Coordinates of C-alpha atoms in Angstrom, one line a residue:
M16 CA -1.4 -29.1 -10.6
P17 CA 2.1 -30.8 -10.7
D18 CA 3.4 -32.0 -7.3
A19 CA 6.3 -29.6 -7.2
A20 CA 7.0 -30.5 -3.6
N21 CA 8.5 -33.8 -4.9
D22 CA 10.1 -32.2 -7.9
L23 CA 12.6 -29.8 -6.3
D24 CA 15.6 -30.9 -8.3
A25 CA 13.9 -30.4 -11.7
D26 CA 15.1 -27.8 -14.2
Y27 CA 12.8 -24.9 -14.9
D28 CA 12.8 -22.2 -17.5
V29 CA 11.9 -19.5 -14.9
V30 CA 12.1 -19.3 -11.1
V31 CA 10.0 -16.6 -9.5
V32 CA 10.7 -15.7 -5.9
G33 CA 7.8 -14.2 -3.9
S34 CA 4.0 -14.7 -4.3
G35 CA 2.7 -11.1 -4.2
A36 CA 1.0 -9.4 -7.1
A37 CA 4.4 -8.9 -8.9
G38 CA 5.5 -12.5 -8.5
M39 CA 2.2 -14.1 -9.4
T40 CA 1.8 -11.9 -12.5
A41 CA 5.4 -12.7 -13.6
A42 CA 4.8 -16.4 -13.1
L43 CA 1.5 -16.4 -14.9
A44 CA 2.9 -14.4 -17.8
A45 CA 5.9 -16.7 -18.2
A46 CA 3.8 -19.8 -18.1
R47 CA 1.4 -18.4 -20.7
R48 CA 4.4 -17.9 -23.0
G49 CA 5.2 -21.6 -22.7
L50 CA 7.9 -21.4 -20.1
R51 CA 8.2 -24.0 -17.4
T52 CA 7.8 -21.9 -14.3
V53 CA 7.9 -22.4 -10.6
L54 CA 6.9 -19.9 -7.9
V55 CA 8.6 -20.1 -4.5
E56 CA 7.4 -18.4 -1.3
K57 CA 9.1 -18.0 2.1
A58 CA 5.8 -17.8 4.0
P59 CA 3.4 -20.7 4.8
T60 CA 0.8 -18.5 2.9
Y61 CA 0.7 -16.8 -0.5
G62 CA -0.1 -13.3 -1.4
G63 CA 2.4 -11.4 0.7
S64 CA 1.7 -7.7 1.3
T65 CA -0.7 -7.7 -1.6
A66 CA -3.1 -10.0 0.2
R67 CA -2.9 -7.6 3.2
S68 CA -3.6 -4.5 1.2
G69 CA -6.5 -2.5 -0.1
G70 CA -6.0 -4.1 -3.5
G71 CA -6.0 -0.9 -5.5
V72 CA -4.3 -0.9 -8.9
W73 CA -3.0 2.3 -10.4
V74 CA -2.3 1.8 -14.1
P75 CA -3.2 4.7 -16.4
N76 CA -5.3 4.2 -19.5
N77 CA -6.1 0.6 -18.6
P78 CA -9.2 -1.1 -20.1
A79 CA -11.2 -1.0 -16.8
L80 CA -10.7 2.8 -16.7
L81 CA -11.6 3.3 -20.3
A82 CA -14.7 1.1 -20.0
A83 CA -15.9 3.3 -17.1
G84 CA -15.5 6.4 -19.3
V85 CA -12.6 7.9 -17.3
P86 CA -11.1 10.7 -19.5
D87 CA -7.5 9.3 -19.3
S88 CA -4.9 9.3 -22.1
A89 CA -1.3 8.2 -22.5
E90 CA -0.3 11.9 -22.9
K91 CA -1.9 12.9 -19.6
A92 CA -0.3 10.1 -17.7
R93 CA 3.1 10.9 -19.2
D94 CA 2.9 14.5 -18.2
Y95 CA 1.7 13.6 -14.7
L96 CA 4.5 11.1 -13.9
A97 CA 7.1 13.5 -15.4
H98 CA 5.9 16.3 -13.1
I99 CA 5.6 14.4 -9.9
V100 CA 8.4 11.9 -10.2
G101 CA 10.9 13.9 -12.2
D102 CA 14.4 12.7 -13.1
V103 CA 14.6 10.6 -9.9
V104 CA 13.5 7.8 -12.2
S105 CA 14.7 7.5 -15.8
E106 CA 12.2 8.6 -18.5
D107 CA 12.5 5.3 -20.3
R108 CA 11.5 3.3 -17.2
R109 CA 8.6 5.6 -16.5
Q110 CA 7.5 5.3 -20.2
A111 CA 7.9 1.5 -20.1
F112 CA 5.3 1.4 -17.3
L113 CA 2.9 3.7 -19.1
D114 CA 3.3 2.0 -22.5
N115 CA 2.9 -1.5 -21.2
G116 CA 0.5 -1.0 -18.3
P117 CA -2.8 -1.5 -20.3
A118 CA -1.5 -4.7 -21.9
A119 CA -0.4 -6.1 -18.5
V120 CA -3.9 -5.4 -17.1
S121 CA -5.6 -6.9 -20.2
F122 CA -3.4 -10.0 -19.8
V123 CA -4.3 -10.5 -16.2
L124 CA -8.0 -10.0 -16.9
A125 CA -7.8 -12.5 -19.8
N126 CA -6.0 -15.2 -17.7
T127 CA -7.7 -15.0 -14.3
P128 CA -11.3 -14.7 -13.0
L129 CA -10.5 -11.2 -11.9
E130 CA -12.7 -8.2 -12.9
L131 CA -11.7 -4.7 -12.1
A132 CA -13.9 -1.7 -11.4
W133 CA -13.0 2.0 -11.3
V134 CA -13.2 3.6 -7.8
P135 CA -15.2 6.7 -8.5
G136 CA -13.7 9.9 -7.3
Y137 CA -10.6 8.3 -5.6
S138 CA -8.4 11.1 -6.8
D139 CA -4.8 10.9 -8.0
Y140 CA -2.7 12.1 -5.1
Y141 CA -1.7 15.2 -6.9
P142 CA -4.8 15.9 -9.0
E143 CA -4.0 19.5 -9.6
A144 CA -0.6 18.6 -11.2
P145 CA -0.4 18.5 -15.1
G146 CA -2.1 15.3 -16.2
G147 CA -3.6 14.6 -12.8
L148 CA -7.2 13.3 -12.6
P149 CA -9.4 14.6 -9.8
G150 CA -11.7 11.7 -10.5
G151 CA -8.9 9.2 -10.1
R152 CA -7.3 6.4 -12.0
S153 CA -7.5 3.7 -9.3
V154 CA -9.3 0.4 -10.0
E155 CA -10.0 -2.4 -7.6
P156 CA -11.1 -6.1 -7.9
K157 CA -14.8 -6.8 -7.9
P158 CA -15.8 -9.2 -5.1
L159 CA -14.6 -12.7 -5.9
S160 CA -16.0 -16.0 -4.7
A161 CA -13.6 -17.8 -2.4
K162 CA -14.9 -21.1 -3.8
L163 CA -12.8 -20.6 -6.9
L164 CA -9.7 -21.2 -4.7
G165 CA -10.8 -24.6 -3.4
A166 CA -8.3 -25.9 -0.9
E167 CA -6.0 -23.0 -1.7
R168 CA -8.3 -20.7 0.3
A169 CA -6.7 -21.9 3.5
R170 CA -3.3 -20.8 2.4
L171 CA -4.2 -17.2 1.4
N172 CA -2.4 -14.7 3.6
P173 CA -4.9 -12.9 5.8
P174 CA -5.7 -9.2 5.4
Y175 CA -3.9 -6.6 7.4
L176 CA -7.3 -5.7 9.1
K177 CA -10.3 -8.0 9.1
A178 CA -13.6 -6.4 8.3
P179 CA -16.2 -6.6 11.1
T180 CA -18.2 -9.8 11.1
G181 CA -16.5 -11.0 8.0
M182 CA -18.2 -8.4 5.7
A183 CA -16.7 -8.0 2.2
I184 CA -15.8 -4.4 2.0
T185 CA -14.4 -2.7 -1.1
Q186 CA -12.4 0.5 -1.3
A187 CA -15.4 2.3 -2.6
D188 CA -17.4 1.0 0.4
Y189 CA -14.8 2.2 2.8
K190 CA -15.1 5.9 1.9
W191 CA -18.8 6.0 2.7
M192 CA -18.8 3.7 5.6
N193 CA -16.6 6.2 7.4
L194 CA -19.5 8.6 7.2
M195 CA -22.2 6.1 8.4
A196 CA -23.3 8.5 11.1
R197 CA -23.1 11.7 9.0
H198 CA -24.4 11.1 5.5
P199 CA -27.3 9.1 4.0
R200 CA -25.0 7.5 1.5
G201 CA -22.8 6.3 4.4
L202 CA -25.8 4.6 6.1
L203 CA -27.0 3.2 2.8
R204 CA -23.6 1.8 1.9
T205 CA -23.2 0.2 5.3
T206 CA -26.7 -1.4 5.0
R207 CA -25.8 -2.6 1.5
V208 CA -22.5 -4.2 2.7
A209 CA -24.3 -5.9 5.6
G210 CA -27.0 -7.2 3.1
R211 CA -24.2 -8.5 0.9
R212 CA -22.8 -10.3 3.9
M213 CA -26.2 -11.9 4.8
L214 CA -26.7 -13.0 1.2
S215 CA -23.3 -14.7 1.1
L216 CA -24.1 -16.5 4.4
L217 CA -27.4 -17.7 3.0
R218 CA -25.7 -18.9 -0.2
R219 CA -22.8 -20.3 1.8
R220 CA -20.5 -18.4 -0.5
E221 CA -17.6 -16.3 1.0
M222 CA -16.8 -13.3 -1.1
L223 CA -13.3 -11.8 -1.1
T224 CA -12.5 -8.1 -1.8
M225 CA -9.5 -5.8 -1.9
G226 CA -6.1 -7.4 -1.7
Q227 CA -7.6 -10.7 -0.8
A228 CA -9.6 -10.8 -4.1
L229 CA -6.5 -9.7 -6.2
S230 CA -4.3 -12.4 -4.7
A231 CA -7.0 -15.0 -5.0
G232 CA -7.7 -14.2 -8.6
L233 CA -4.0 -14.4 -9.5
R234 CA -3.7 -17.7 -7.6
V235 CA -6.6 -19.2 -9.6
G236 CA -4.9 -18.1 -12.8
L237 CA -1.7 -19.8 -11.7
T238 CA -3.5 -23.0 -10.9
R239 CA -5.2 -23.0 -14.3
A240 CA -1.8 -22.4 -16.0
G241 CA -0.3 -25.4 -14.1
V242 CA 2.3 -23.3 -12.2
P243 CA 3.5 -25.0 -9.0
L244 CA 3.7 -22.9 -5.9
L245 CA 6.2 -23.9 -3.2
L246 CA 5.3 -22.5 0.2
E247 CA 7.7 -22.3 3.2
T248 CA 10.6 -22.2 0.7
P249 CA 12.8 -19.2 1.4
L250 CA 15.5 -18.0 -0.9
V251 CA 19.0 -18.7 0.4
D252 CA 21.0 -17.2 -2.5
L253 CA 21.3 -16.9 -6.3
C254 CA 23.3 -19.3 -8.4
L255 CA 25.8 -17.7 -10.7
E256 CA 27.9 -19.1 -13.5
D257 CA 30.3 -16.8 -15.4
G258 CA 28.4 -13.8 -14.2
R259 CA 25.0 -15.1 -15.2
V260 CA 22.2 -16.1 -12.8
T261 CA 21.3 -19.7 -13.5
G262 CA 19.1 -20.6 -10.6
A263 CA 18.1 -20.0 -7.0
E264 CA 19.2 -21.9 -3.9
V265 CA 16.2 -22.3 -1.6
A266 CA 15.6 -24.1 1.7
R267 CA 12.8 -26.6 2.2
D268 CA 12.3 -28.4 5.5
G269 CA 15.8 -27.2 6.5
V270 CA 17.4 -28.7 3.4
K271 CA 19.0 -26.5 0.8
T272 CA 18.2 -27.2 -2.8
V273 CA 19.0 -25.6 -6.1
L274 CA 16.2 -24.7 -8.5
R275 CA 17.8 -24.3 -11.9
A276 CA 16.5 -21.6 -14.2
R277 CA 17.4 -21.9 -17.9
F278 CA 16.3 -18.4 -18.8
G279 CA 15.8 -16.3 -15.7
V280 CA 15.1 -15.7 -12.0
V281 CA 12.6 -13.0 -11.1
L282 CA 13.0 -11.5 -7.6
T283 CA 9.6 -10.3 -6.3
S284 CA 10.2 -11.1 -2.7
G285 CA 9.1 -7.7 -1.3
G286 CA 11.0 -5.0 0.5
F287 CA 13.1 -5.0 3.7
E288 CA 10.5 -3.4 6.1
R289 CA 10.8 -6.2 8.6
N290 CA 14.6 -6.2 8.7
E291 CA 15.7 -4.0 11.6
R292 CA 19.3 -4.1 10.6
M293 CA 18.7 -2.9 7.1
R294 CA 16.3 -0.2 8.2
K295 CA 18.9 1.1 10.6
E296 CA 21.6 1.0 7.9
Y297 CA 19.6 2.7 5.1
Q298 CA 16.9 4.9 6.6
R299 CA 16.6 7.9 8.9
E300 CA 16.2 7.6 12.6
P301 CA 14.0 7.2 14.5
I302 CA 13.0 4.0 12.6
T303 CA 12.0 0.5 13.5
A304 CA 10.6 -2.6 11.8
D305 CA 7.7 -2.5 14.4
W306 CA 5.9 0.3 12.7
T307 CA 5.3 -1.4 9.3
V308 CA 2.1 -3.2 8.2
G309 CA 4.1 -5.1 5.5
A310 CA 4.2 -8.9 5.5
V311 CA 6.3 -10.3 8.3
E312 CA 8.4 -12.3 5.9
N313 CA 9.6 -9.1 4.0
T314 CA 13.2 -9.0 5.4
G315 CA 15.0 -8.0 2.2
D316 CA 16.2 -11.5 1.2
G317 CA 15.9 -10.9 -2.5
I318 CA 17.6 -7.5 -2.3
E319 CA 20.5 -8.8 -0.4
A320 CA 20.9 -11.7 -2.8
G321 CA 20.9 -9.3 -5.6
L322 CA 23.6 -7.2 -3.9
R323 CA 25.8 -10.3 -3.5
A324 CA 25.4 -10.9 -7.2
G325 CA 26.7 -7.4 -8.0
A326 CA 23.5 -5.4 -8.3
A327 CA 23.1 -1.7 -7.6
V328 CA 20.3 -0.4 -5.4
D329 CA 18.3 2.9 -5.3
L330 CA 15.8 4.7 -3.0
M331 CA 16.8 2.6 0.0
D332 CA 16.1 5.5 2.3
D333 CA 12.5 5.7 1.3
A334 CA 9.3 3.8 1.9
W335 CA 5.6 3.8 1.2
W336 CA 5.1 5.8 4.3
G337 CA 2.0 6.6 6.2
P338 CA 1.2 8.2 9.6
S339 CA 0.3 5.3 11.9
I340 CA -0.9 4.6 15.4
E341 CA 1.0 2.1 17.5
L342 CA -1.8 0.0 18.9
P343 CA -1.3 -3.1 21.2
R344 CA -2.5 -5.4 18.3
G345 CA 0.1 -3.7 15.9
P346 CA 0.4 -0.5 13.9
Y347 CA -2.7 1.0 12.3
F348 CA -2.2 2.9 9.0
C349 CA -4.2 6.1 9.0
L350 CA -6.2 7.0 5.9
A351 CA -9.4 8.9 6.5
E352 CA -8.7 9.6 10.2
R353 CA -6.4 12.6 9.8
T354 CA -8.5 14.1 6.9
L355 CA -11.9 14.3 8.7
P356 CA -13.1 17.6 10.4
G357 CA -12.3 18.0 14.0
C358 CA -8.6 16.9 14.2
V359 CA -5.2 18.6 14.0
L360 CA -1.7 17.1 13.8
V361 CA 1.0 18.7 16.0
N362 CA 4.7 18.0 16.8
Q363 CA 6.1 17.8 20.2
A364 CA 6.3 21.6 20.3
G365 CA 2.5 21.8 19.9
E366 CA 2.7 23.2 16.4
R367 CA 1.2 22.1 13.1
F368 CA 3.8 21.2 10.4
V369 CA 1.8 19.7 7.5
N370 CA -1.5 19.5 5.8
E371 CA -3.1 16.6 7.7
A372 CA -5.0 15.5 4.7
S373 CA -2.0 15.3 2.4
P374 CA -0.9 12.1 0.7
Y375 CA 0.4 9.8 3.4
V376 CA 4.0 9.6 1.9
D377 CA 4.2 13.4 2.0
A378 CA 2.9 13.5 5.6
V379 CA 5.7 11.3 6.8
H380 CA 8.3 13.0 4.7
A381 CA 7.3 16.2 6.6
M382 CA 7.7 14.3 9.9
Y383 CA 11.2 13.3 9.1
D384 CA 12.2 16.6 7.3
G385 CA 11.2 18.7 10.4
H386 CA 12.4 16.3 13.1
T387 CA 15.2 17.7 15.3
D388 CA 16.3 17.1 18.9
D389 CA 15.0 20.6 19.8
K390 CA 11.7 20.2 18.1
P391 CA 10.7 16.5 17.6
H392 CA 8.1 15.6 15.0
I393 CA 8.4 11.9 15.9
P394 CA 6.1 11.0 17.5
A395 CA 3.5 13.5 16.4
W396 CA 0.1 13.9 18.0
L397 CA -3.3 13.8 16.3
I398 CA -5.5 16.0 18.5
L399 CA -9.3 15.4 18.2
D400 CA -12.4 16.2 20.2
Q401 CA -15.6 14.4 21.2
R402 CA -17.5 15.8 18.3
Y403 CA -15.1 13.9 16.0
R404 CA -15.7 10.7 17.9
N405 CA -19.4 11.1 17.8
R406 CA -19.4 11.5 14.0
Y407 CA -16.7 9.3 12.5
V408 CA -15.2 5.9 12.4
F409 CA -11.8 5.9 14.0
A410 CA -9.2 3.1 13.6
G411 CA -11.9 0.7 12.7
L412 CA -14.2 1.6 15.6
G413 CA -17.6 3.1 14.9
P414 CA -18.8 6.5 16.0
R415 CA -19.4 6.8 19.7
Q416 CA -18.0 3.3 20.2
P417 CA -15.8 3.3 23.3
L418 CA -12.1 3.3 22.7
P419 CA -10.4 0.2 24.3
G420 CA -8.8 0.8 27.7
K421 CA -5.7 -1.0 26.6
W422 CA -5.1 1.6 23.9
F423 CA -4.8 4.2 26.7
K424 CA -2.8 2.0 28.9
S425 CA -0.3 1.5 26.1
G426 CA 0.3 5.2 25.8
S427 CA -1.0 5.4 22.2
L428 CA -4.0 7.4 23.3
H429 CA -4.6 10.0 25.9
K430 CA -7.8 11.7 27.0
A431 CA -8.5 14.9 29.1
S432 CA -11.3 17.3 29.8
T433 CA -9.2 20.3 28.7
L434 CA -6.5 21.0 26.1
A435 CA -4.2 22.2 28.8
E436 CA -4.5 18.9 30.7
L437 CA -4.1 16.9 27.5
A438 CA -0.9 18.9 26.7
K439 CA 0.5 18.0 30.1
R440 CA -0.3 14.3 29.5
I441 CA 1.7 14.2 26.3
D442 CA 4.5 16.6 27.4
V443 CA 3.6 19.3 24.9
P444 CA 3.7 23.0 25.9
A445 CA 0.1 23.9 26.8
D446 CA 0.2 27.5 25.6
A447 CA 1.5 26.4 22.2
L448 CA -1.1 23.7 21.8
M449 CA -4.0 25.9 22.8
S450 CA -2.7 28.7 20.5
T451 CA -2.4 26.2 17.6
V452 CA -5.9 24.9 18.1
E453 CA -7.3 28.4 18.5
R454 CA -5.7 29.4 15.1
F455 CA -6.9 26.2 13.5
N456 CA -10.5 26.7 14.8
G457 CA -10.5 30.1 13.1
F458 CA -9.6 28.4 9.8
A459 CA -12.4 25.9 10.4
K460 CA -14.8 28.8 10.8
T461 CA -13.8 30.5 7.5
G462 CA -13.2 27.2 5.6
R463 CA -9.7 28.3 4.5
D464 CA -6.5 26.9 6.0
E465 CA -4.1 29.8 5.6
D466 CA -1.2 27.7 6.8
F467 CA -1.3 24.4 4.9
R468 CA -4.3 24.7 2.5
R469 CA -6.1 21.6 3.9
G470 CA -9.2 20.8 2.0
E471 CA -8.2 22.6 -1.2
S472 CA -7.1 19.6 -3.2
A473 CA -9.6 17.1 -4.6
Y474 CA -7.5 14.4 -2.9
D475 CA -8.0 16.0 0.5
R476 CA -11.7 16.1 0.0
Y477 CA -12.1 12.5 -1.0
Y478 CA -12.0 11.4 2.6
G479 CA -13.7 14.6 3.9
D480 CA -17.2 15.0 5.2
P481 CA -19.3 16.6 2.4
R482 CA -21.9 17.7 5.0
N483 CA -19.3 19.8 6.9
K484 CA -19.4 23.4 5.6
P485 CA -17.7 25.4 4.3
N486 CA -14.8 23.0 4.0
P487 CA -15.3 19.2 4.2
C488 CA -11.9 18.7 5.9
L489 CA -11.9 21.5 8.4
G490 CA -13.9 21.4 11.7
P491 CA -13.2 23.0 15.1
V492 CA -11.5 21.1 17.9
D493 CA -13.5 22.5 20.7
K494 CA -15.9 19.9 22.3
A495 CA -14.6 18.2 25.4
P496 CA -13.2 15.7 26.2
F497 CA -10.2 15.9 24.0
Y498 CA -8.0 13.0 22.7
A499 CA -4.3 12.8 21.7
V500 CA -3.3 10.0 19.4
R501 CA 0.4 9.1 19.1
I502 CA 1.5 9.1 15.5
V503 CA 4.6 7.4 14.2
P504 CA 6.1 7.1 10.6
G505 CA 4.6 3.7 9.6
D506 CA 4.6 2.3 6.1
L507 CA 3.1 -0.2 3.7
G508 CA 6.5 -1.5 2.8
T509 CA 9.9 -0.1 1.8
K510 CA 10.3 1.6 -1.6
G511 CA 14.0 1.0 -2.3
G512 CA 15.5 -2.0 -3.9
L513 CA 17.4 -3.4 -6.8
R514 CA 18.1 -1.0 -9.7
T515 CA 16.3 -2.2 -12.9
D516 CA 15.9 -1.2 -16.5
P517 CA 12.7 -0.8 -18.6
H518 CA 12.5 -4.6 -19.0
A519 CA 12.9 -5.2 -15.3
R520 CA 16.4 -6.6 -15.7
V521 CA 18.6 -6.0 -12.6
L522 CA 21.5 -3.6 -13.2
R523 CA 25.0 -3.3 -11.9
G524 CA 26.4 0.0 -10.8
D525 CA 27.9 0.6 -14.3
G526 CA 24.5 0.3 -15.9
T527 CA 25.0 -3.2 -17.4
A528 CA 22.4 -5.9 -16.8
I529 CA 23.1 -9.0 -14.8
P530 CA 22.2 -11.8 -17.3
G531 CA 19.3 -13.9 -16.1
L532 CA 18.3 -11.7 -13.2
Y533 CA 15.0 -9.6 -13.0
A534 CA 13.2 -7.9 -10.2
A535 CA 9.8 -6.3 -9.7
G536 CA 7.6 -5.0 -6.9
N537 CA 9.2 -3.8 -3.7
A538 CA 12.3 -5.9 -4.3
S539 CA 13.1 -3.3 -7.0
A540 CA 13.5 0.5 -6.7
A541 CA 10.1 2.0 -7.2
V542 CA 9.2 3.6 -10.6
M543 CA 7.4 6.2 -8.5
G544 CA 10.6 7.6 -7.1
H545 CA 10.1 9.5 -3.8
T546 CA 6.4 10.1 -4.5
Y547 CA 3.2 8.2 -4.9
A548 CA 1.0 8.8 -7.9
G549 CA -2.3 7.6 -6.6
P550 CA -4.2 4.7 -4.8
G551 CA -2.7 1.5 -6.1
A552 CA 0.6 2.9 -7.3
T553 CA 2.5 0.2 -5.5
L554 CA 0.5 -2.8 -6.9
G555 CA 0.0 -1.4 -10.4
P556 CA 3.7 -1.0 -11.3
A557 CA 4.5 -4.3 -9.5
M558 CA 2.2 -6.2 -11.8
V559 CA 3.4 -4.3 -14.9
F560 CA 7.1 -4.9 -14.3
G561 CA 6.4 -8.5 -13.3
Y562 CA 4.7 -8.9 -16.7
L563 CA 7.6 -7.1 -18.5
A564 CA 10.2 -9.4 -16.8
A565 CA 8.3 -12.5 -18.0
R566 CA 7.9 -11.0 -21.5
D567 CA 11.6 -10.2 -21.8
I568 CA 12.6 -13.7 -20.6
A569 CA 10.2 -15.3 -23.1
D570 CA 11.5 -13.0 -26.0
R571 CA 15.1 -13.9 -25.2
A572 CA 14.2 -17.6 -25.0
G573 CA 12.4 -17.4 -28.3
T574 CA 9.1 -18.7 -27.1
T575 CA 5.9 -17.9 -28.9
G576 CA 3.4 -18.4 -26.1
G577 CA -0.2 -19.6 -26.3
K578 CA -2.2 -21.2 -23.6
R579 CA -0.9 -24.6 -22.5

């Protein structure tokens, strides 16, 4: 690989800012079209929030889905996005994602060691909507050998949560491992994952999964394409000449340097989830940068540089929300925990306000939409009983495994022998909480949630307990002791950013493109609008629009491509 660290003043055809899935895909696509490309990254590691994530990729009709026999089609996907996203995002931009998604995935598979596998049954988040698939469209990386990275293994951003004892766990594994104490498939899957770990130790071969595998595979692709990656090189500002972006000013070892870009700069530097000032400016209270699990370097640098260059922004009030627990080690983003039988989510008035098993973005929208001074929904409380703890994994801890004392000392968890005592501990009206739980327990008995329809959607049931009858998501909360878990509006990253067109070109407020400037990933306003199509609907569009940005730059530069 070229020694880019000593080549900072060189001219490039393309400068890409940010080394998540969007940035690495853009840089790889530009390089494979014959463009001299450099990738710069603020952090001392590469991968950004992608490396911390589950690694799911939601791209309809892609080759991995079709190879698995998933009954997808371009028409179904179009109807689905039109229904759930609506006119919040322009039709031409939605269509650009759908039309070019399969080609983007094919390109990545052809130019990296990555292999993708369908995650069976991981439903679209609105599977009953027109075009929705109950069986799901999400694909994930197959386990990838870390040896492929060589020395670059040490510079891969760590995962948000490390698997126990270094086990390589896929998204498909995660579903069943949550049921290790309840279902034969859960125990079998846990045993299989443990066996895979033992085999990798014997072979002295570390296997990467989820976002680690996705980031690693893309990094290997960049190495093979000869793309230099500059770490610890934050963006300072964009360079403009006569209204055109001609390069990026970056800092390295405290020294500012200009990286000139003949044909374009692609901003893929993530959202602004770690920027307290921007969150207070654009988003609803209560809000804080402390509740996110996004990469710590995501402070909106690219978005603010784009604003200074005259760009417009959209969706700045929104994020890839998810109910989260404030633990001493940091926020924990809840997936299966609120879906499993034996728990109920209440506001500070002791009342339910949402289907606990609903898509995580919707659950937090309900928290904010219902939050008032008289009836706070933030924080909310997940109430669960000992039966739940005996049966299910909770926040990474196994069934019956004692909950750490520091979790209780921090105020994130409370425990009591009665619901009335628990209500007192969390300052919730005891009569209201007991009434809510009594009504909920009646729904659990009949299997029908008359208030919020929990367990009716295929998405709800994905993380449910199939052995719990008659509804895999409904179980009574009646076995002492009882627990209250403090729930806040966390997120995977912010969703708002620079306004872009179908080619990922950054737009001004009047709809004209800023020449030479592109954006993808969370630095751009999400093609998903205020919703979330399915697992991987962050990374899928990020990769597709990174690919489209590189393709547009190459087309305008007149390059023909071909591997170098």
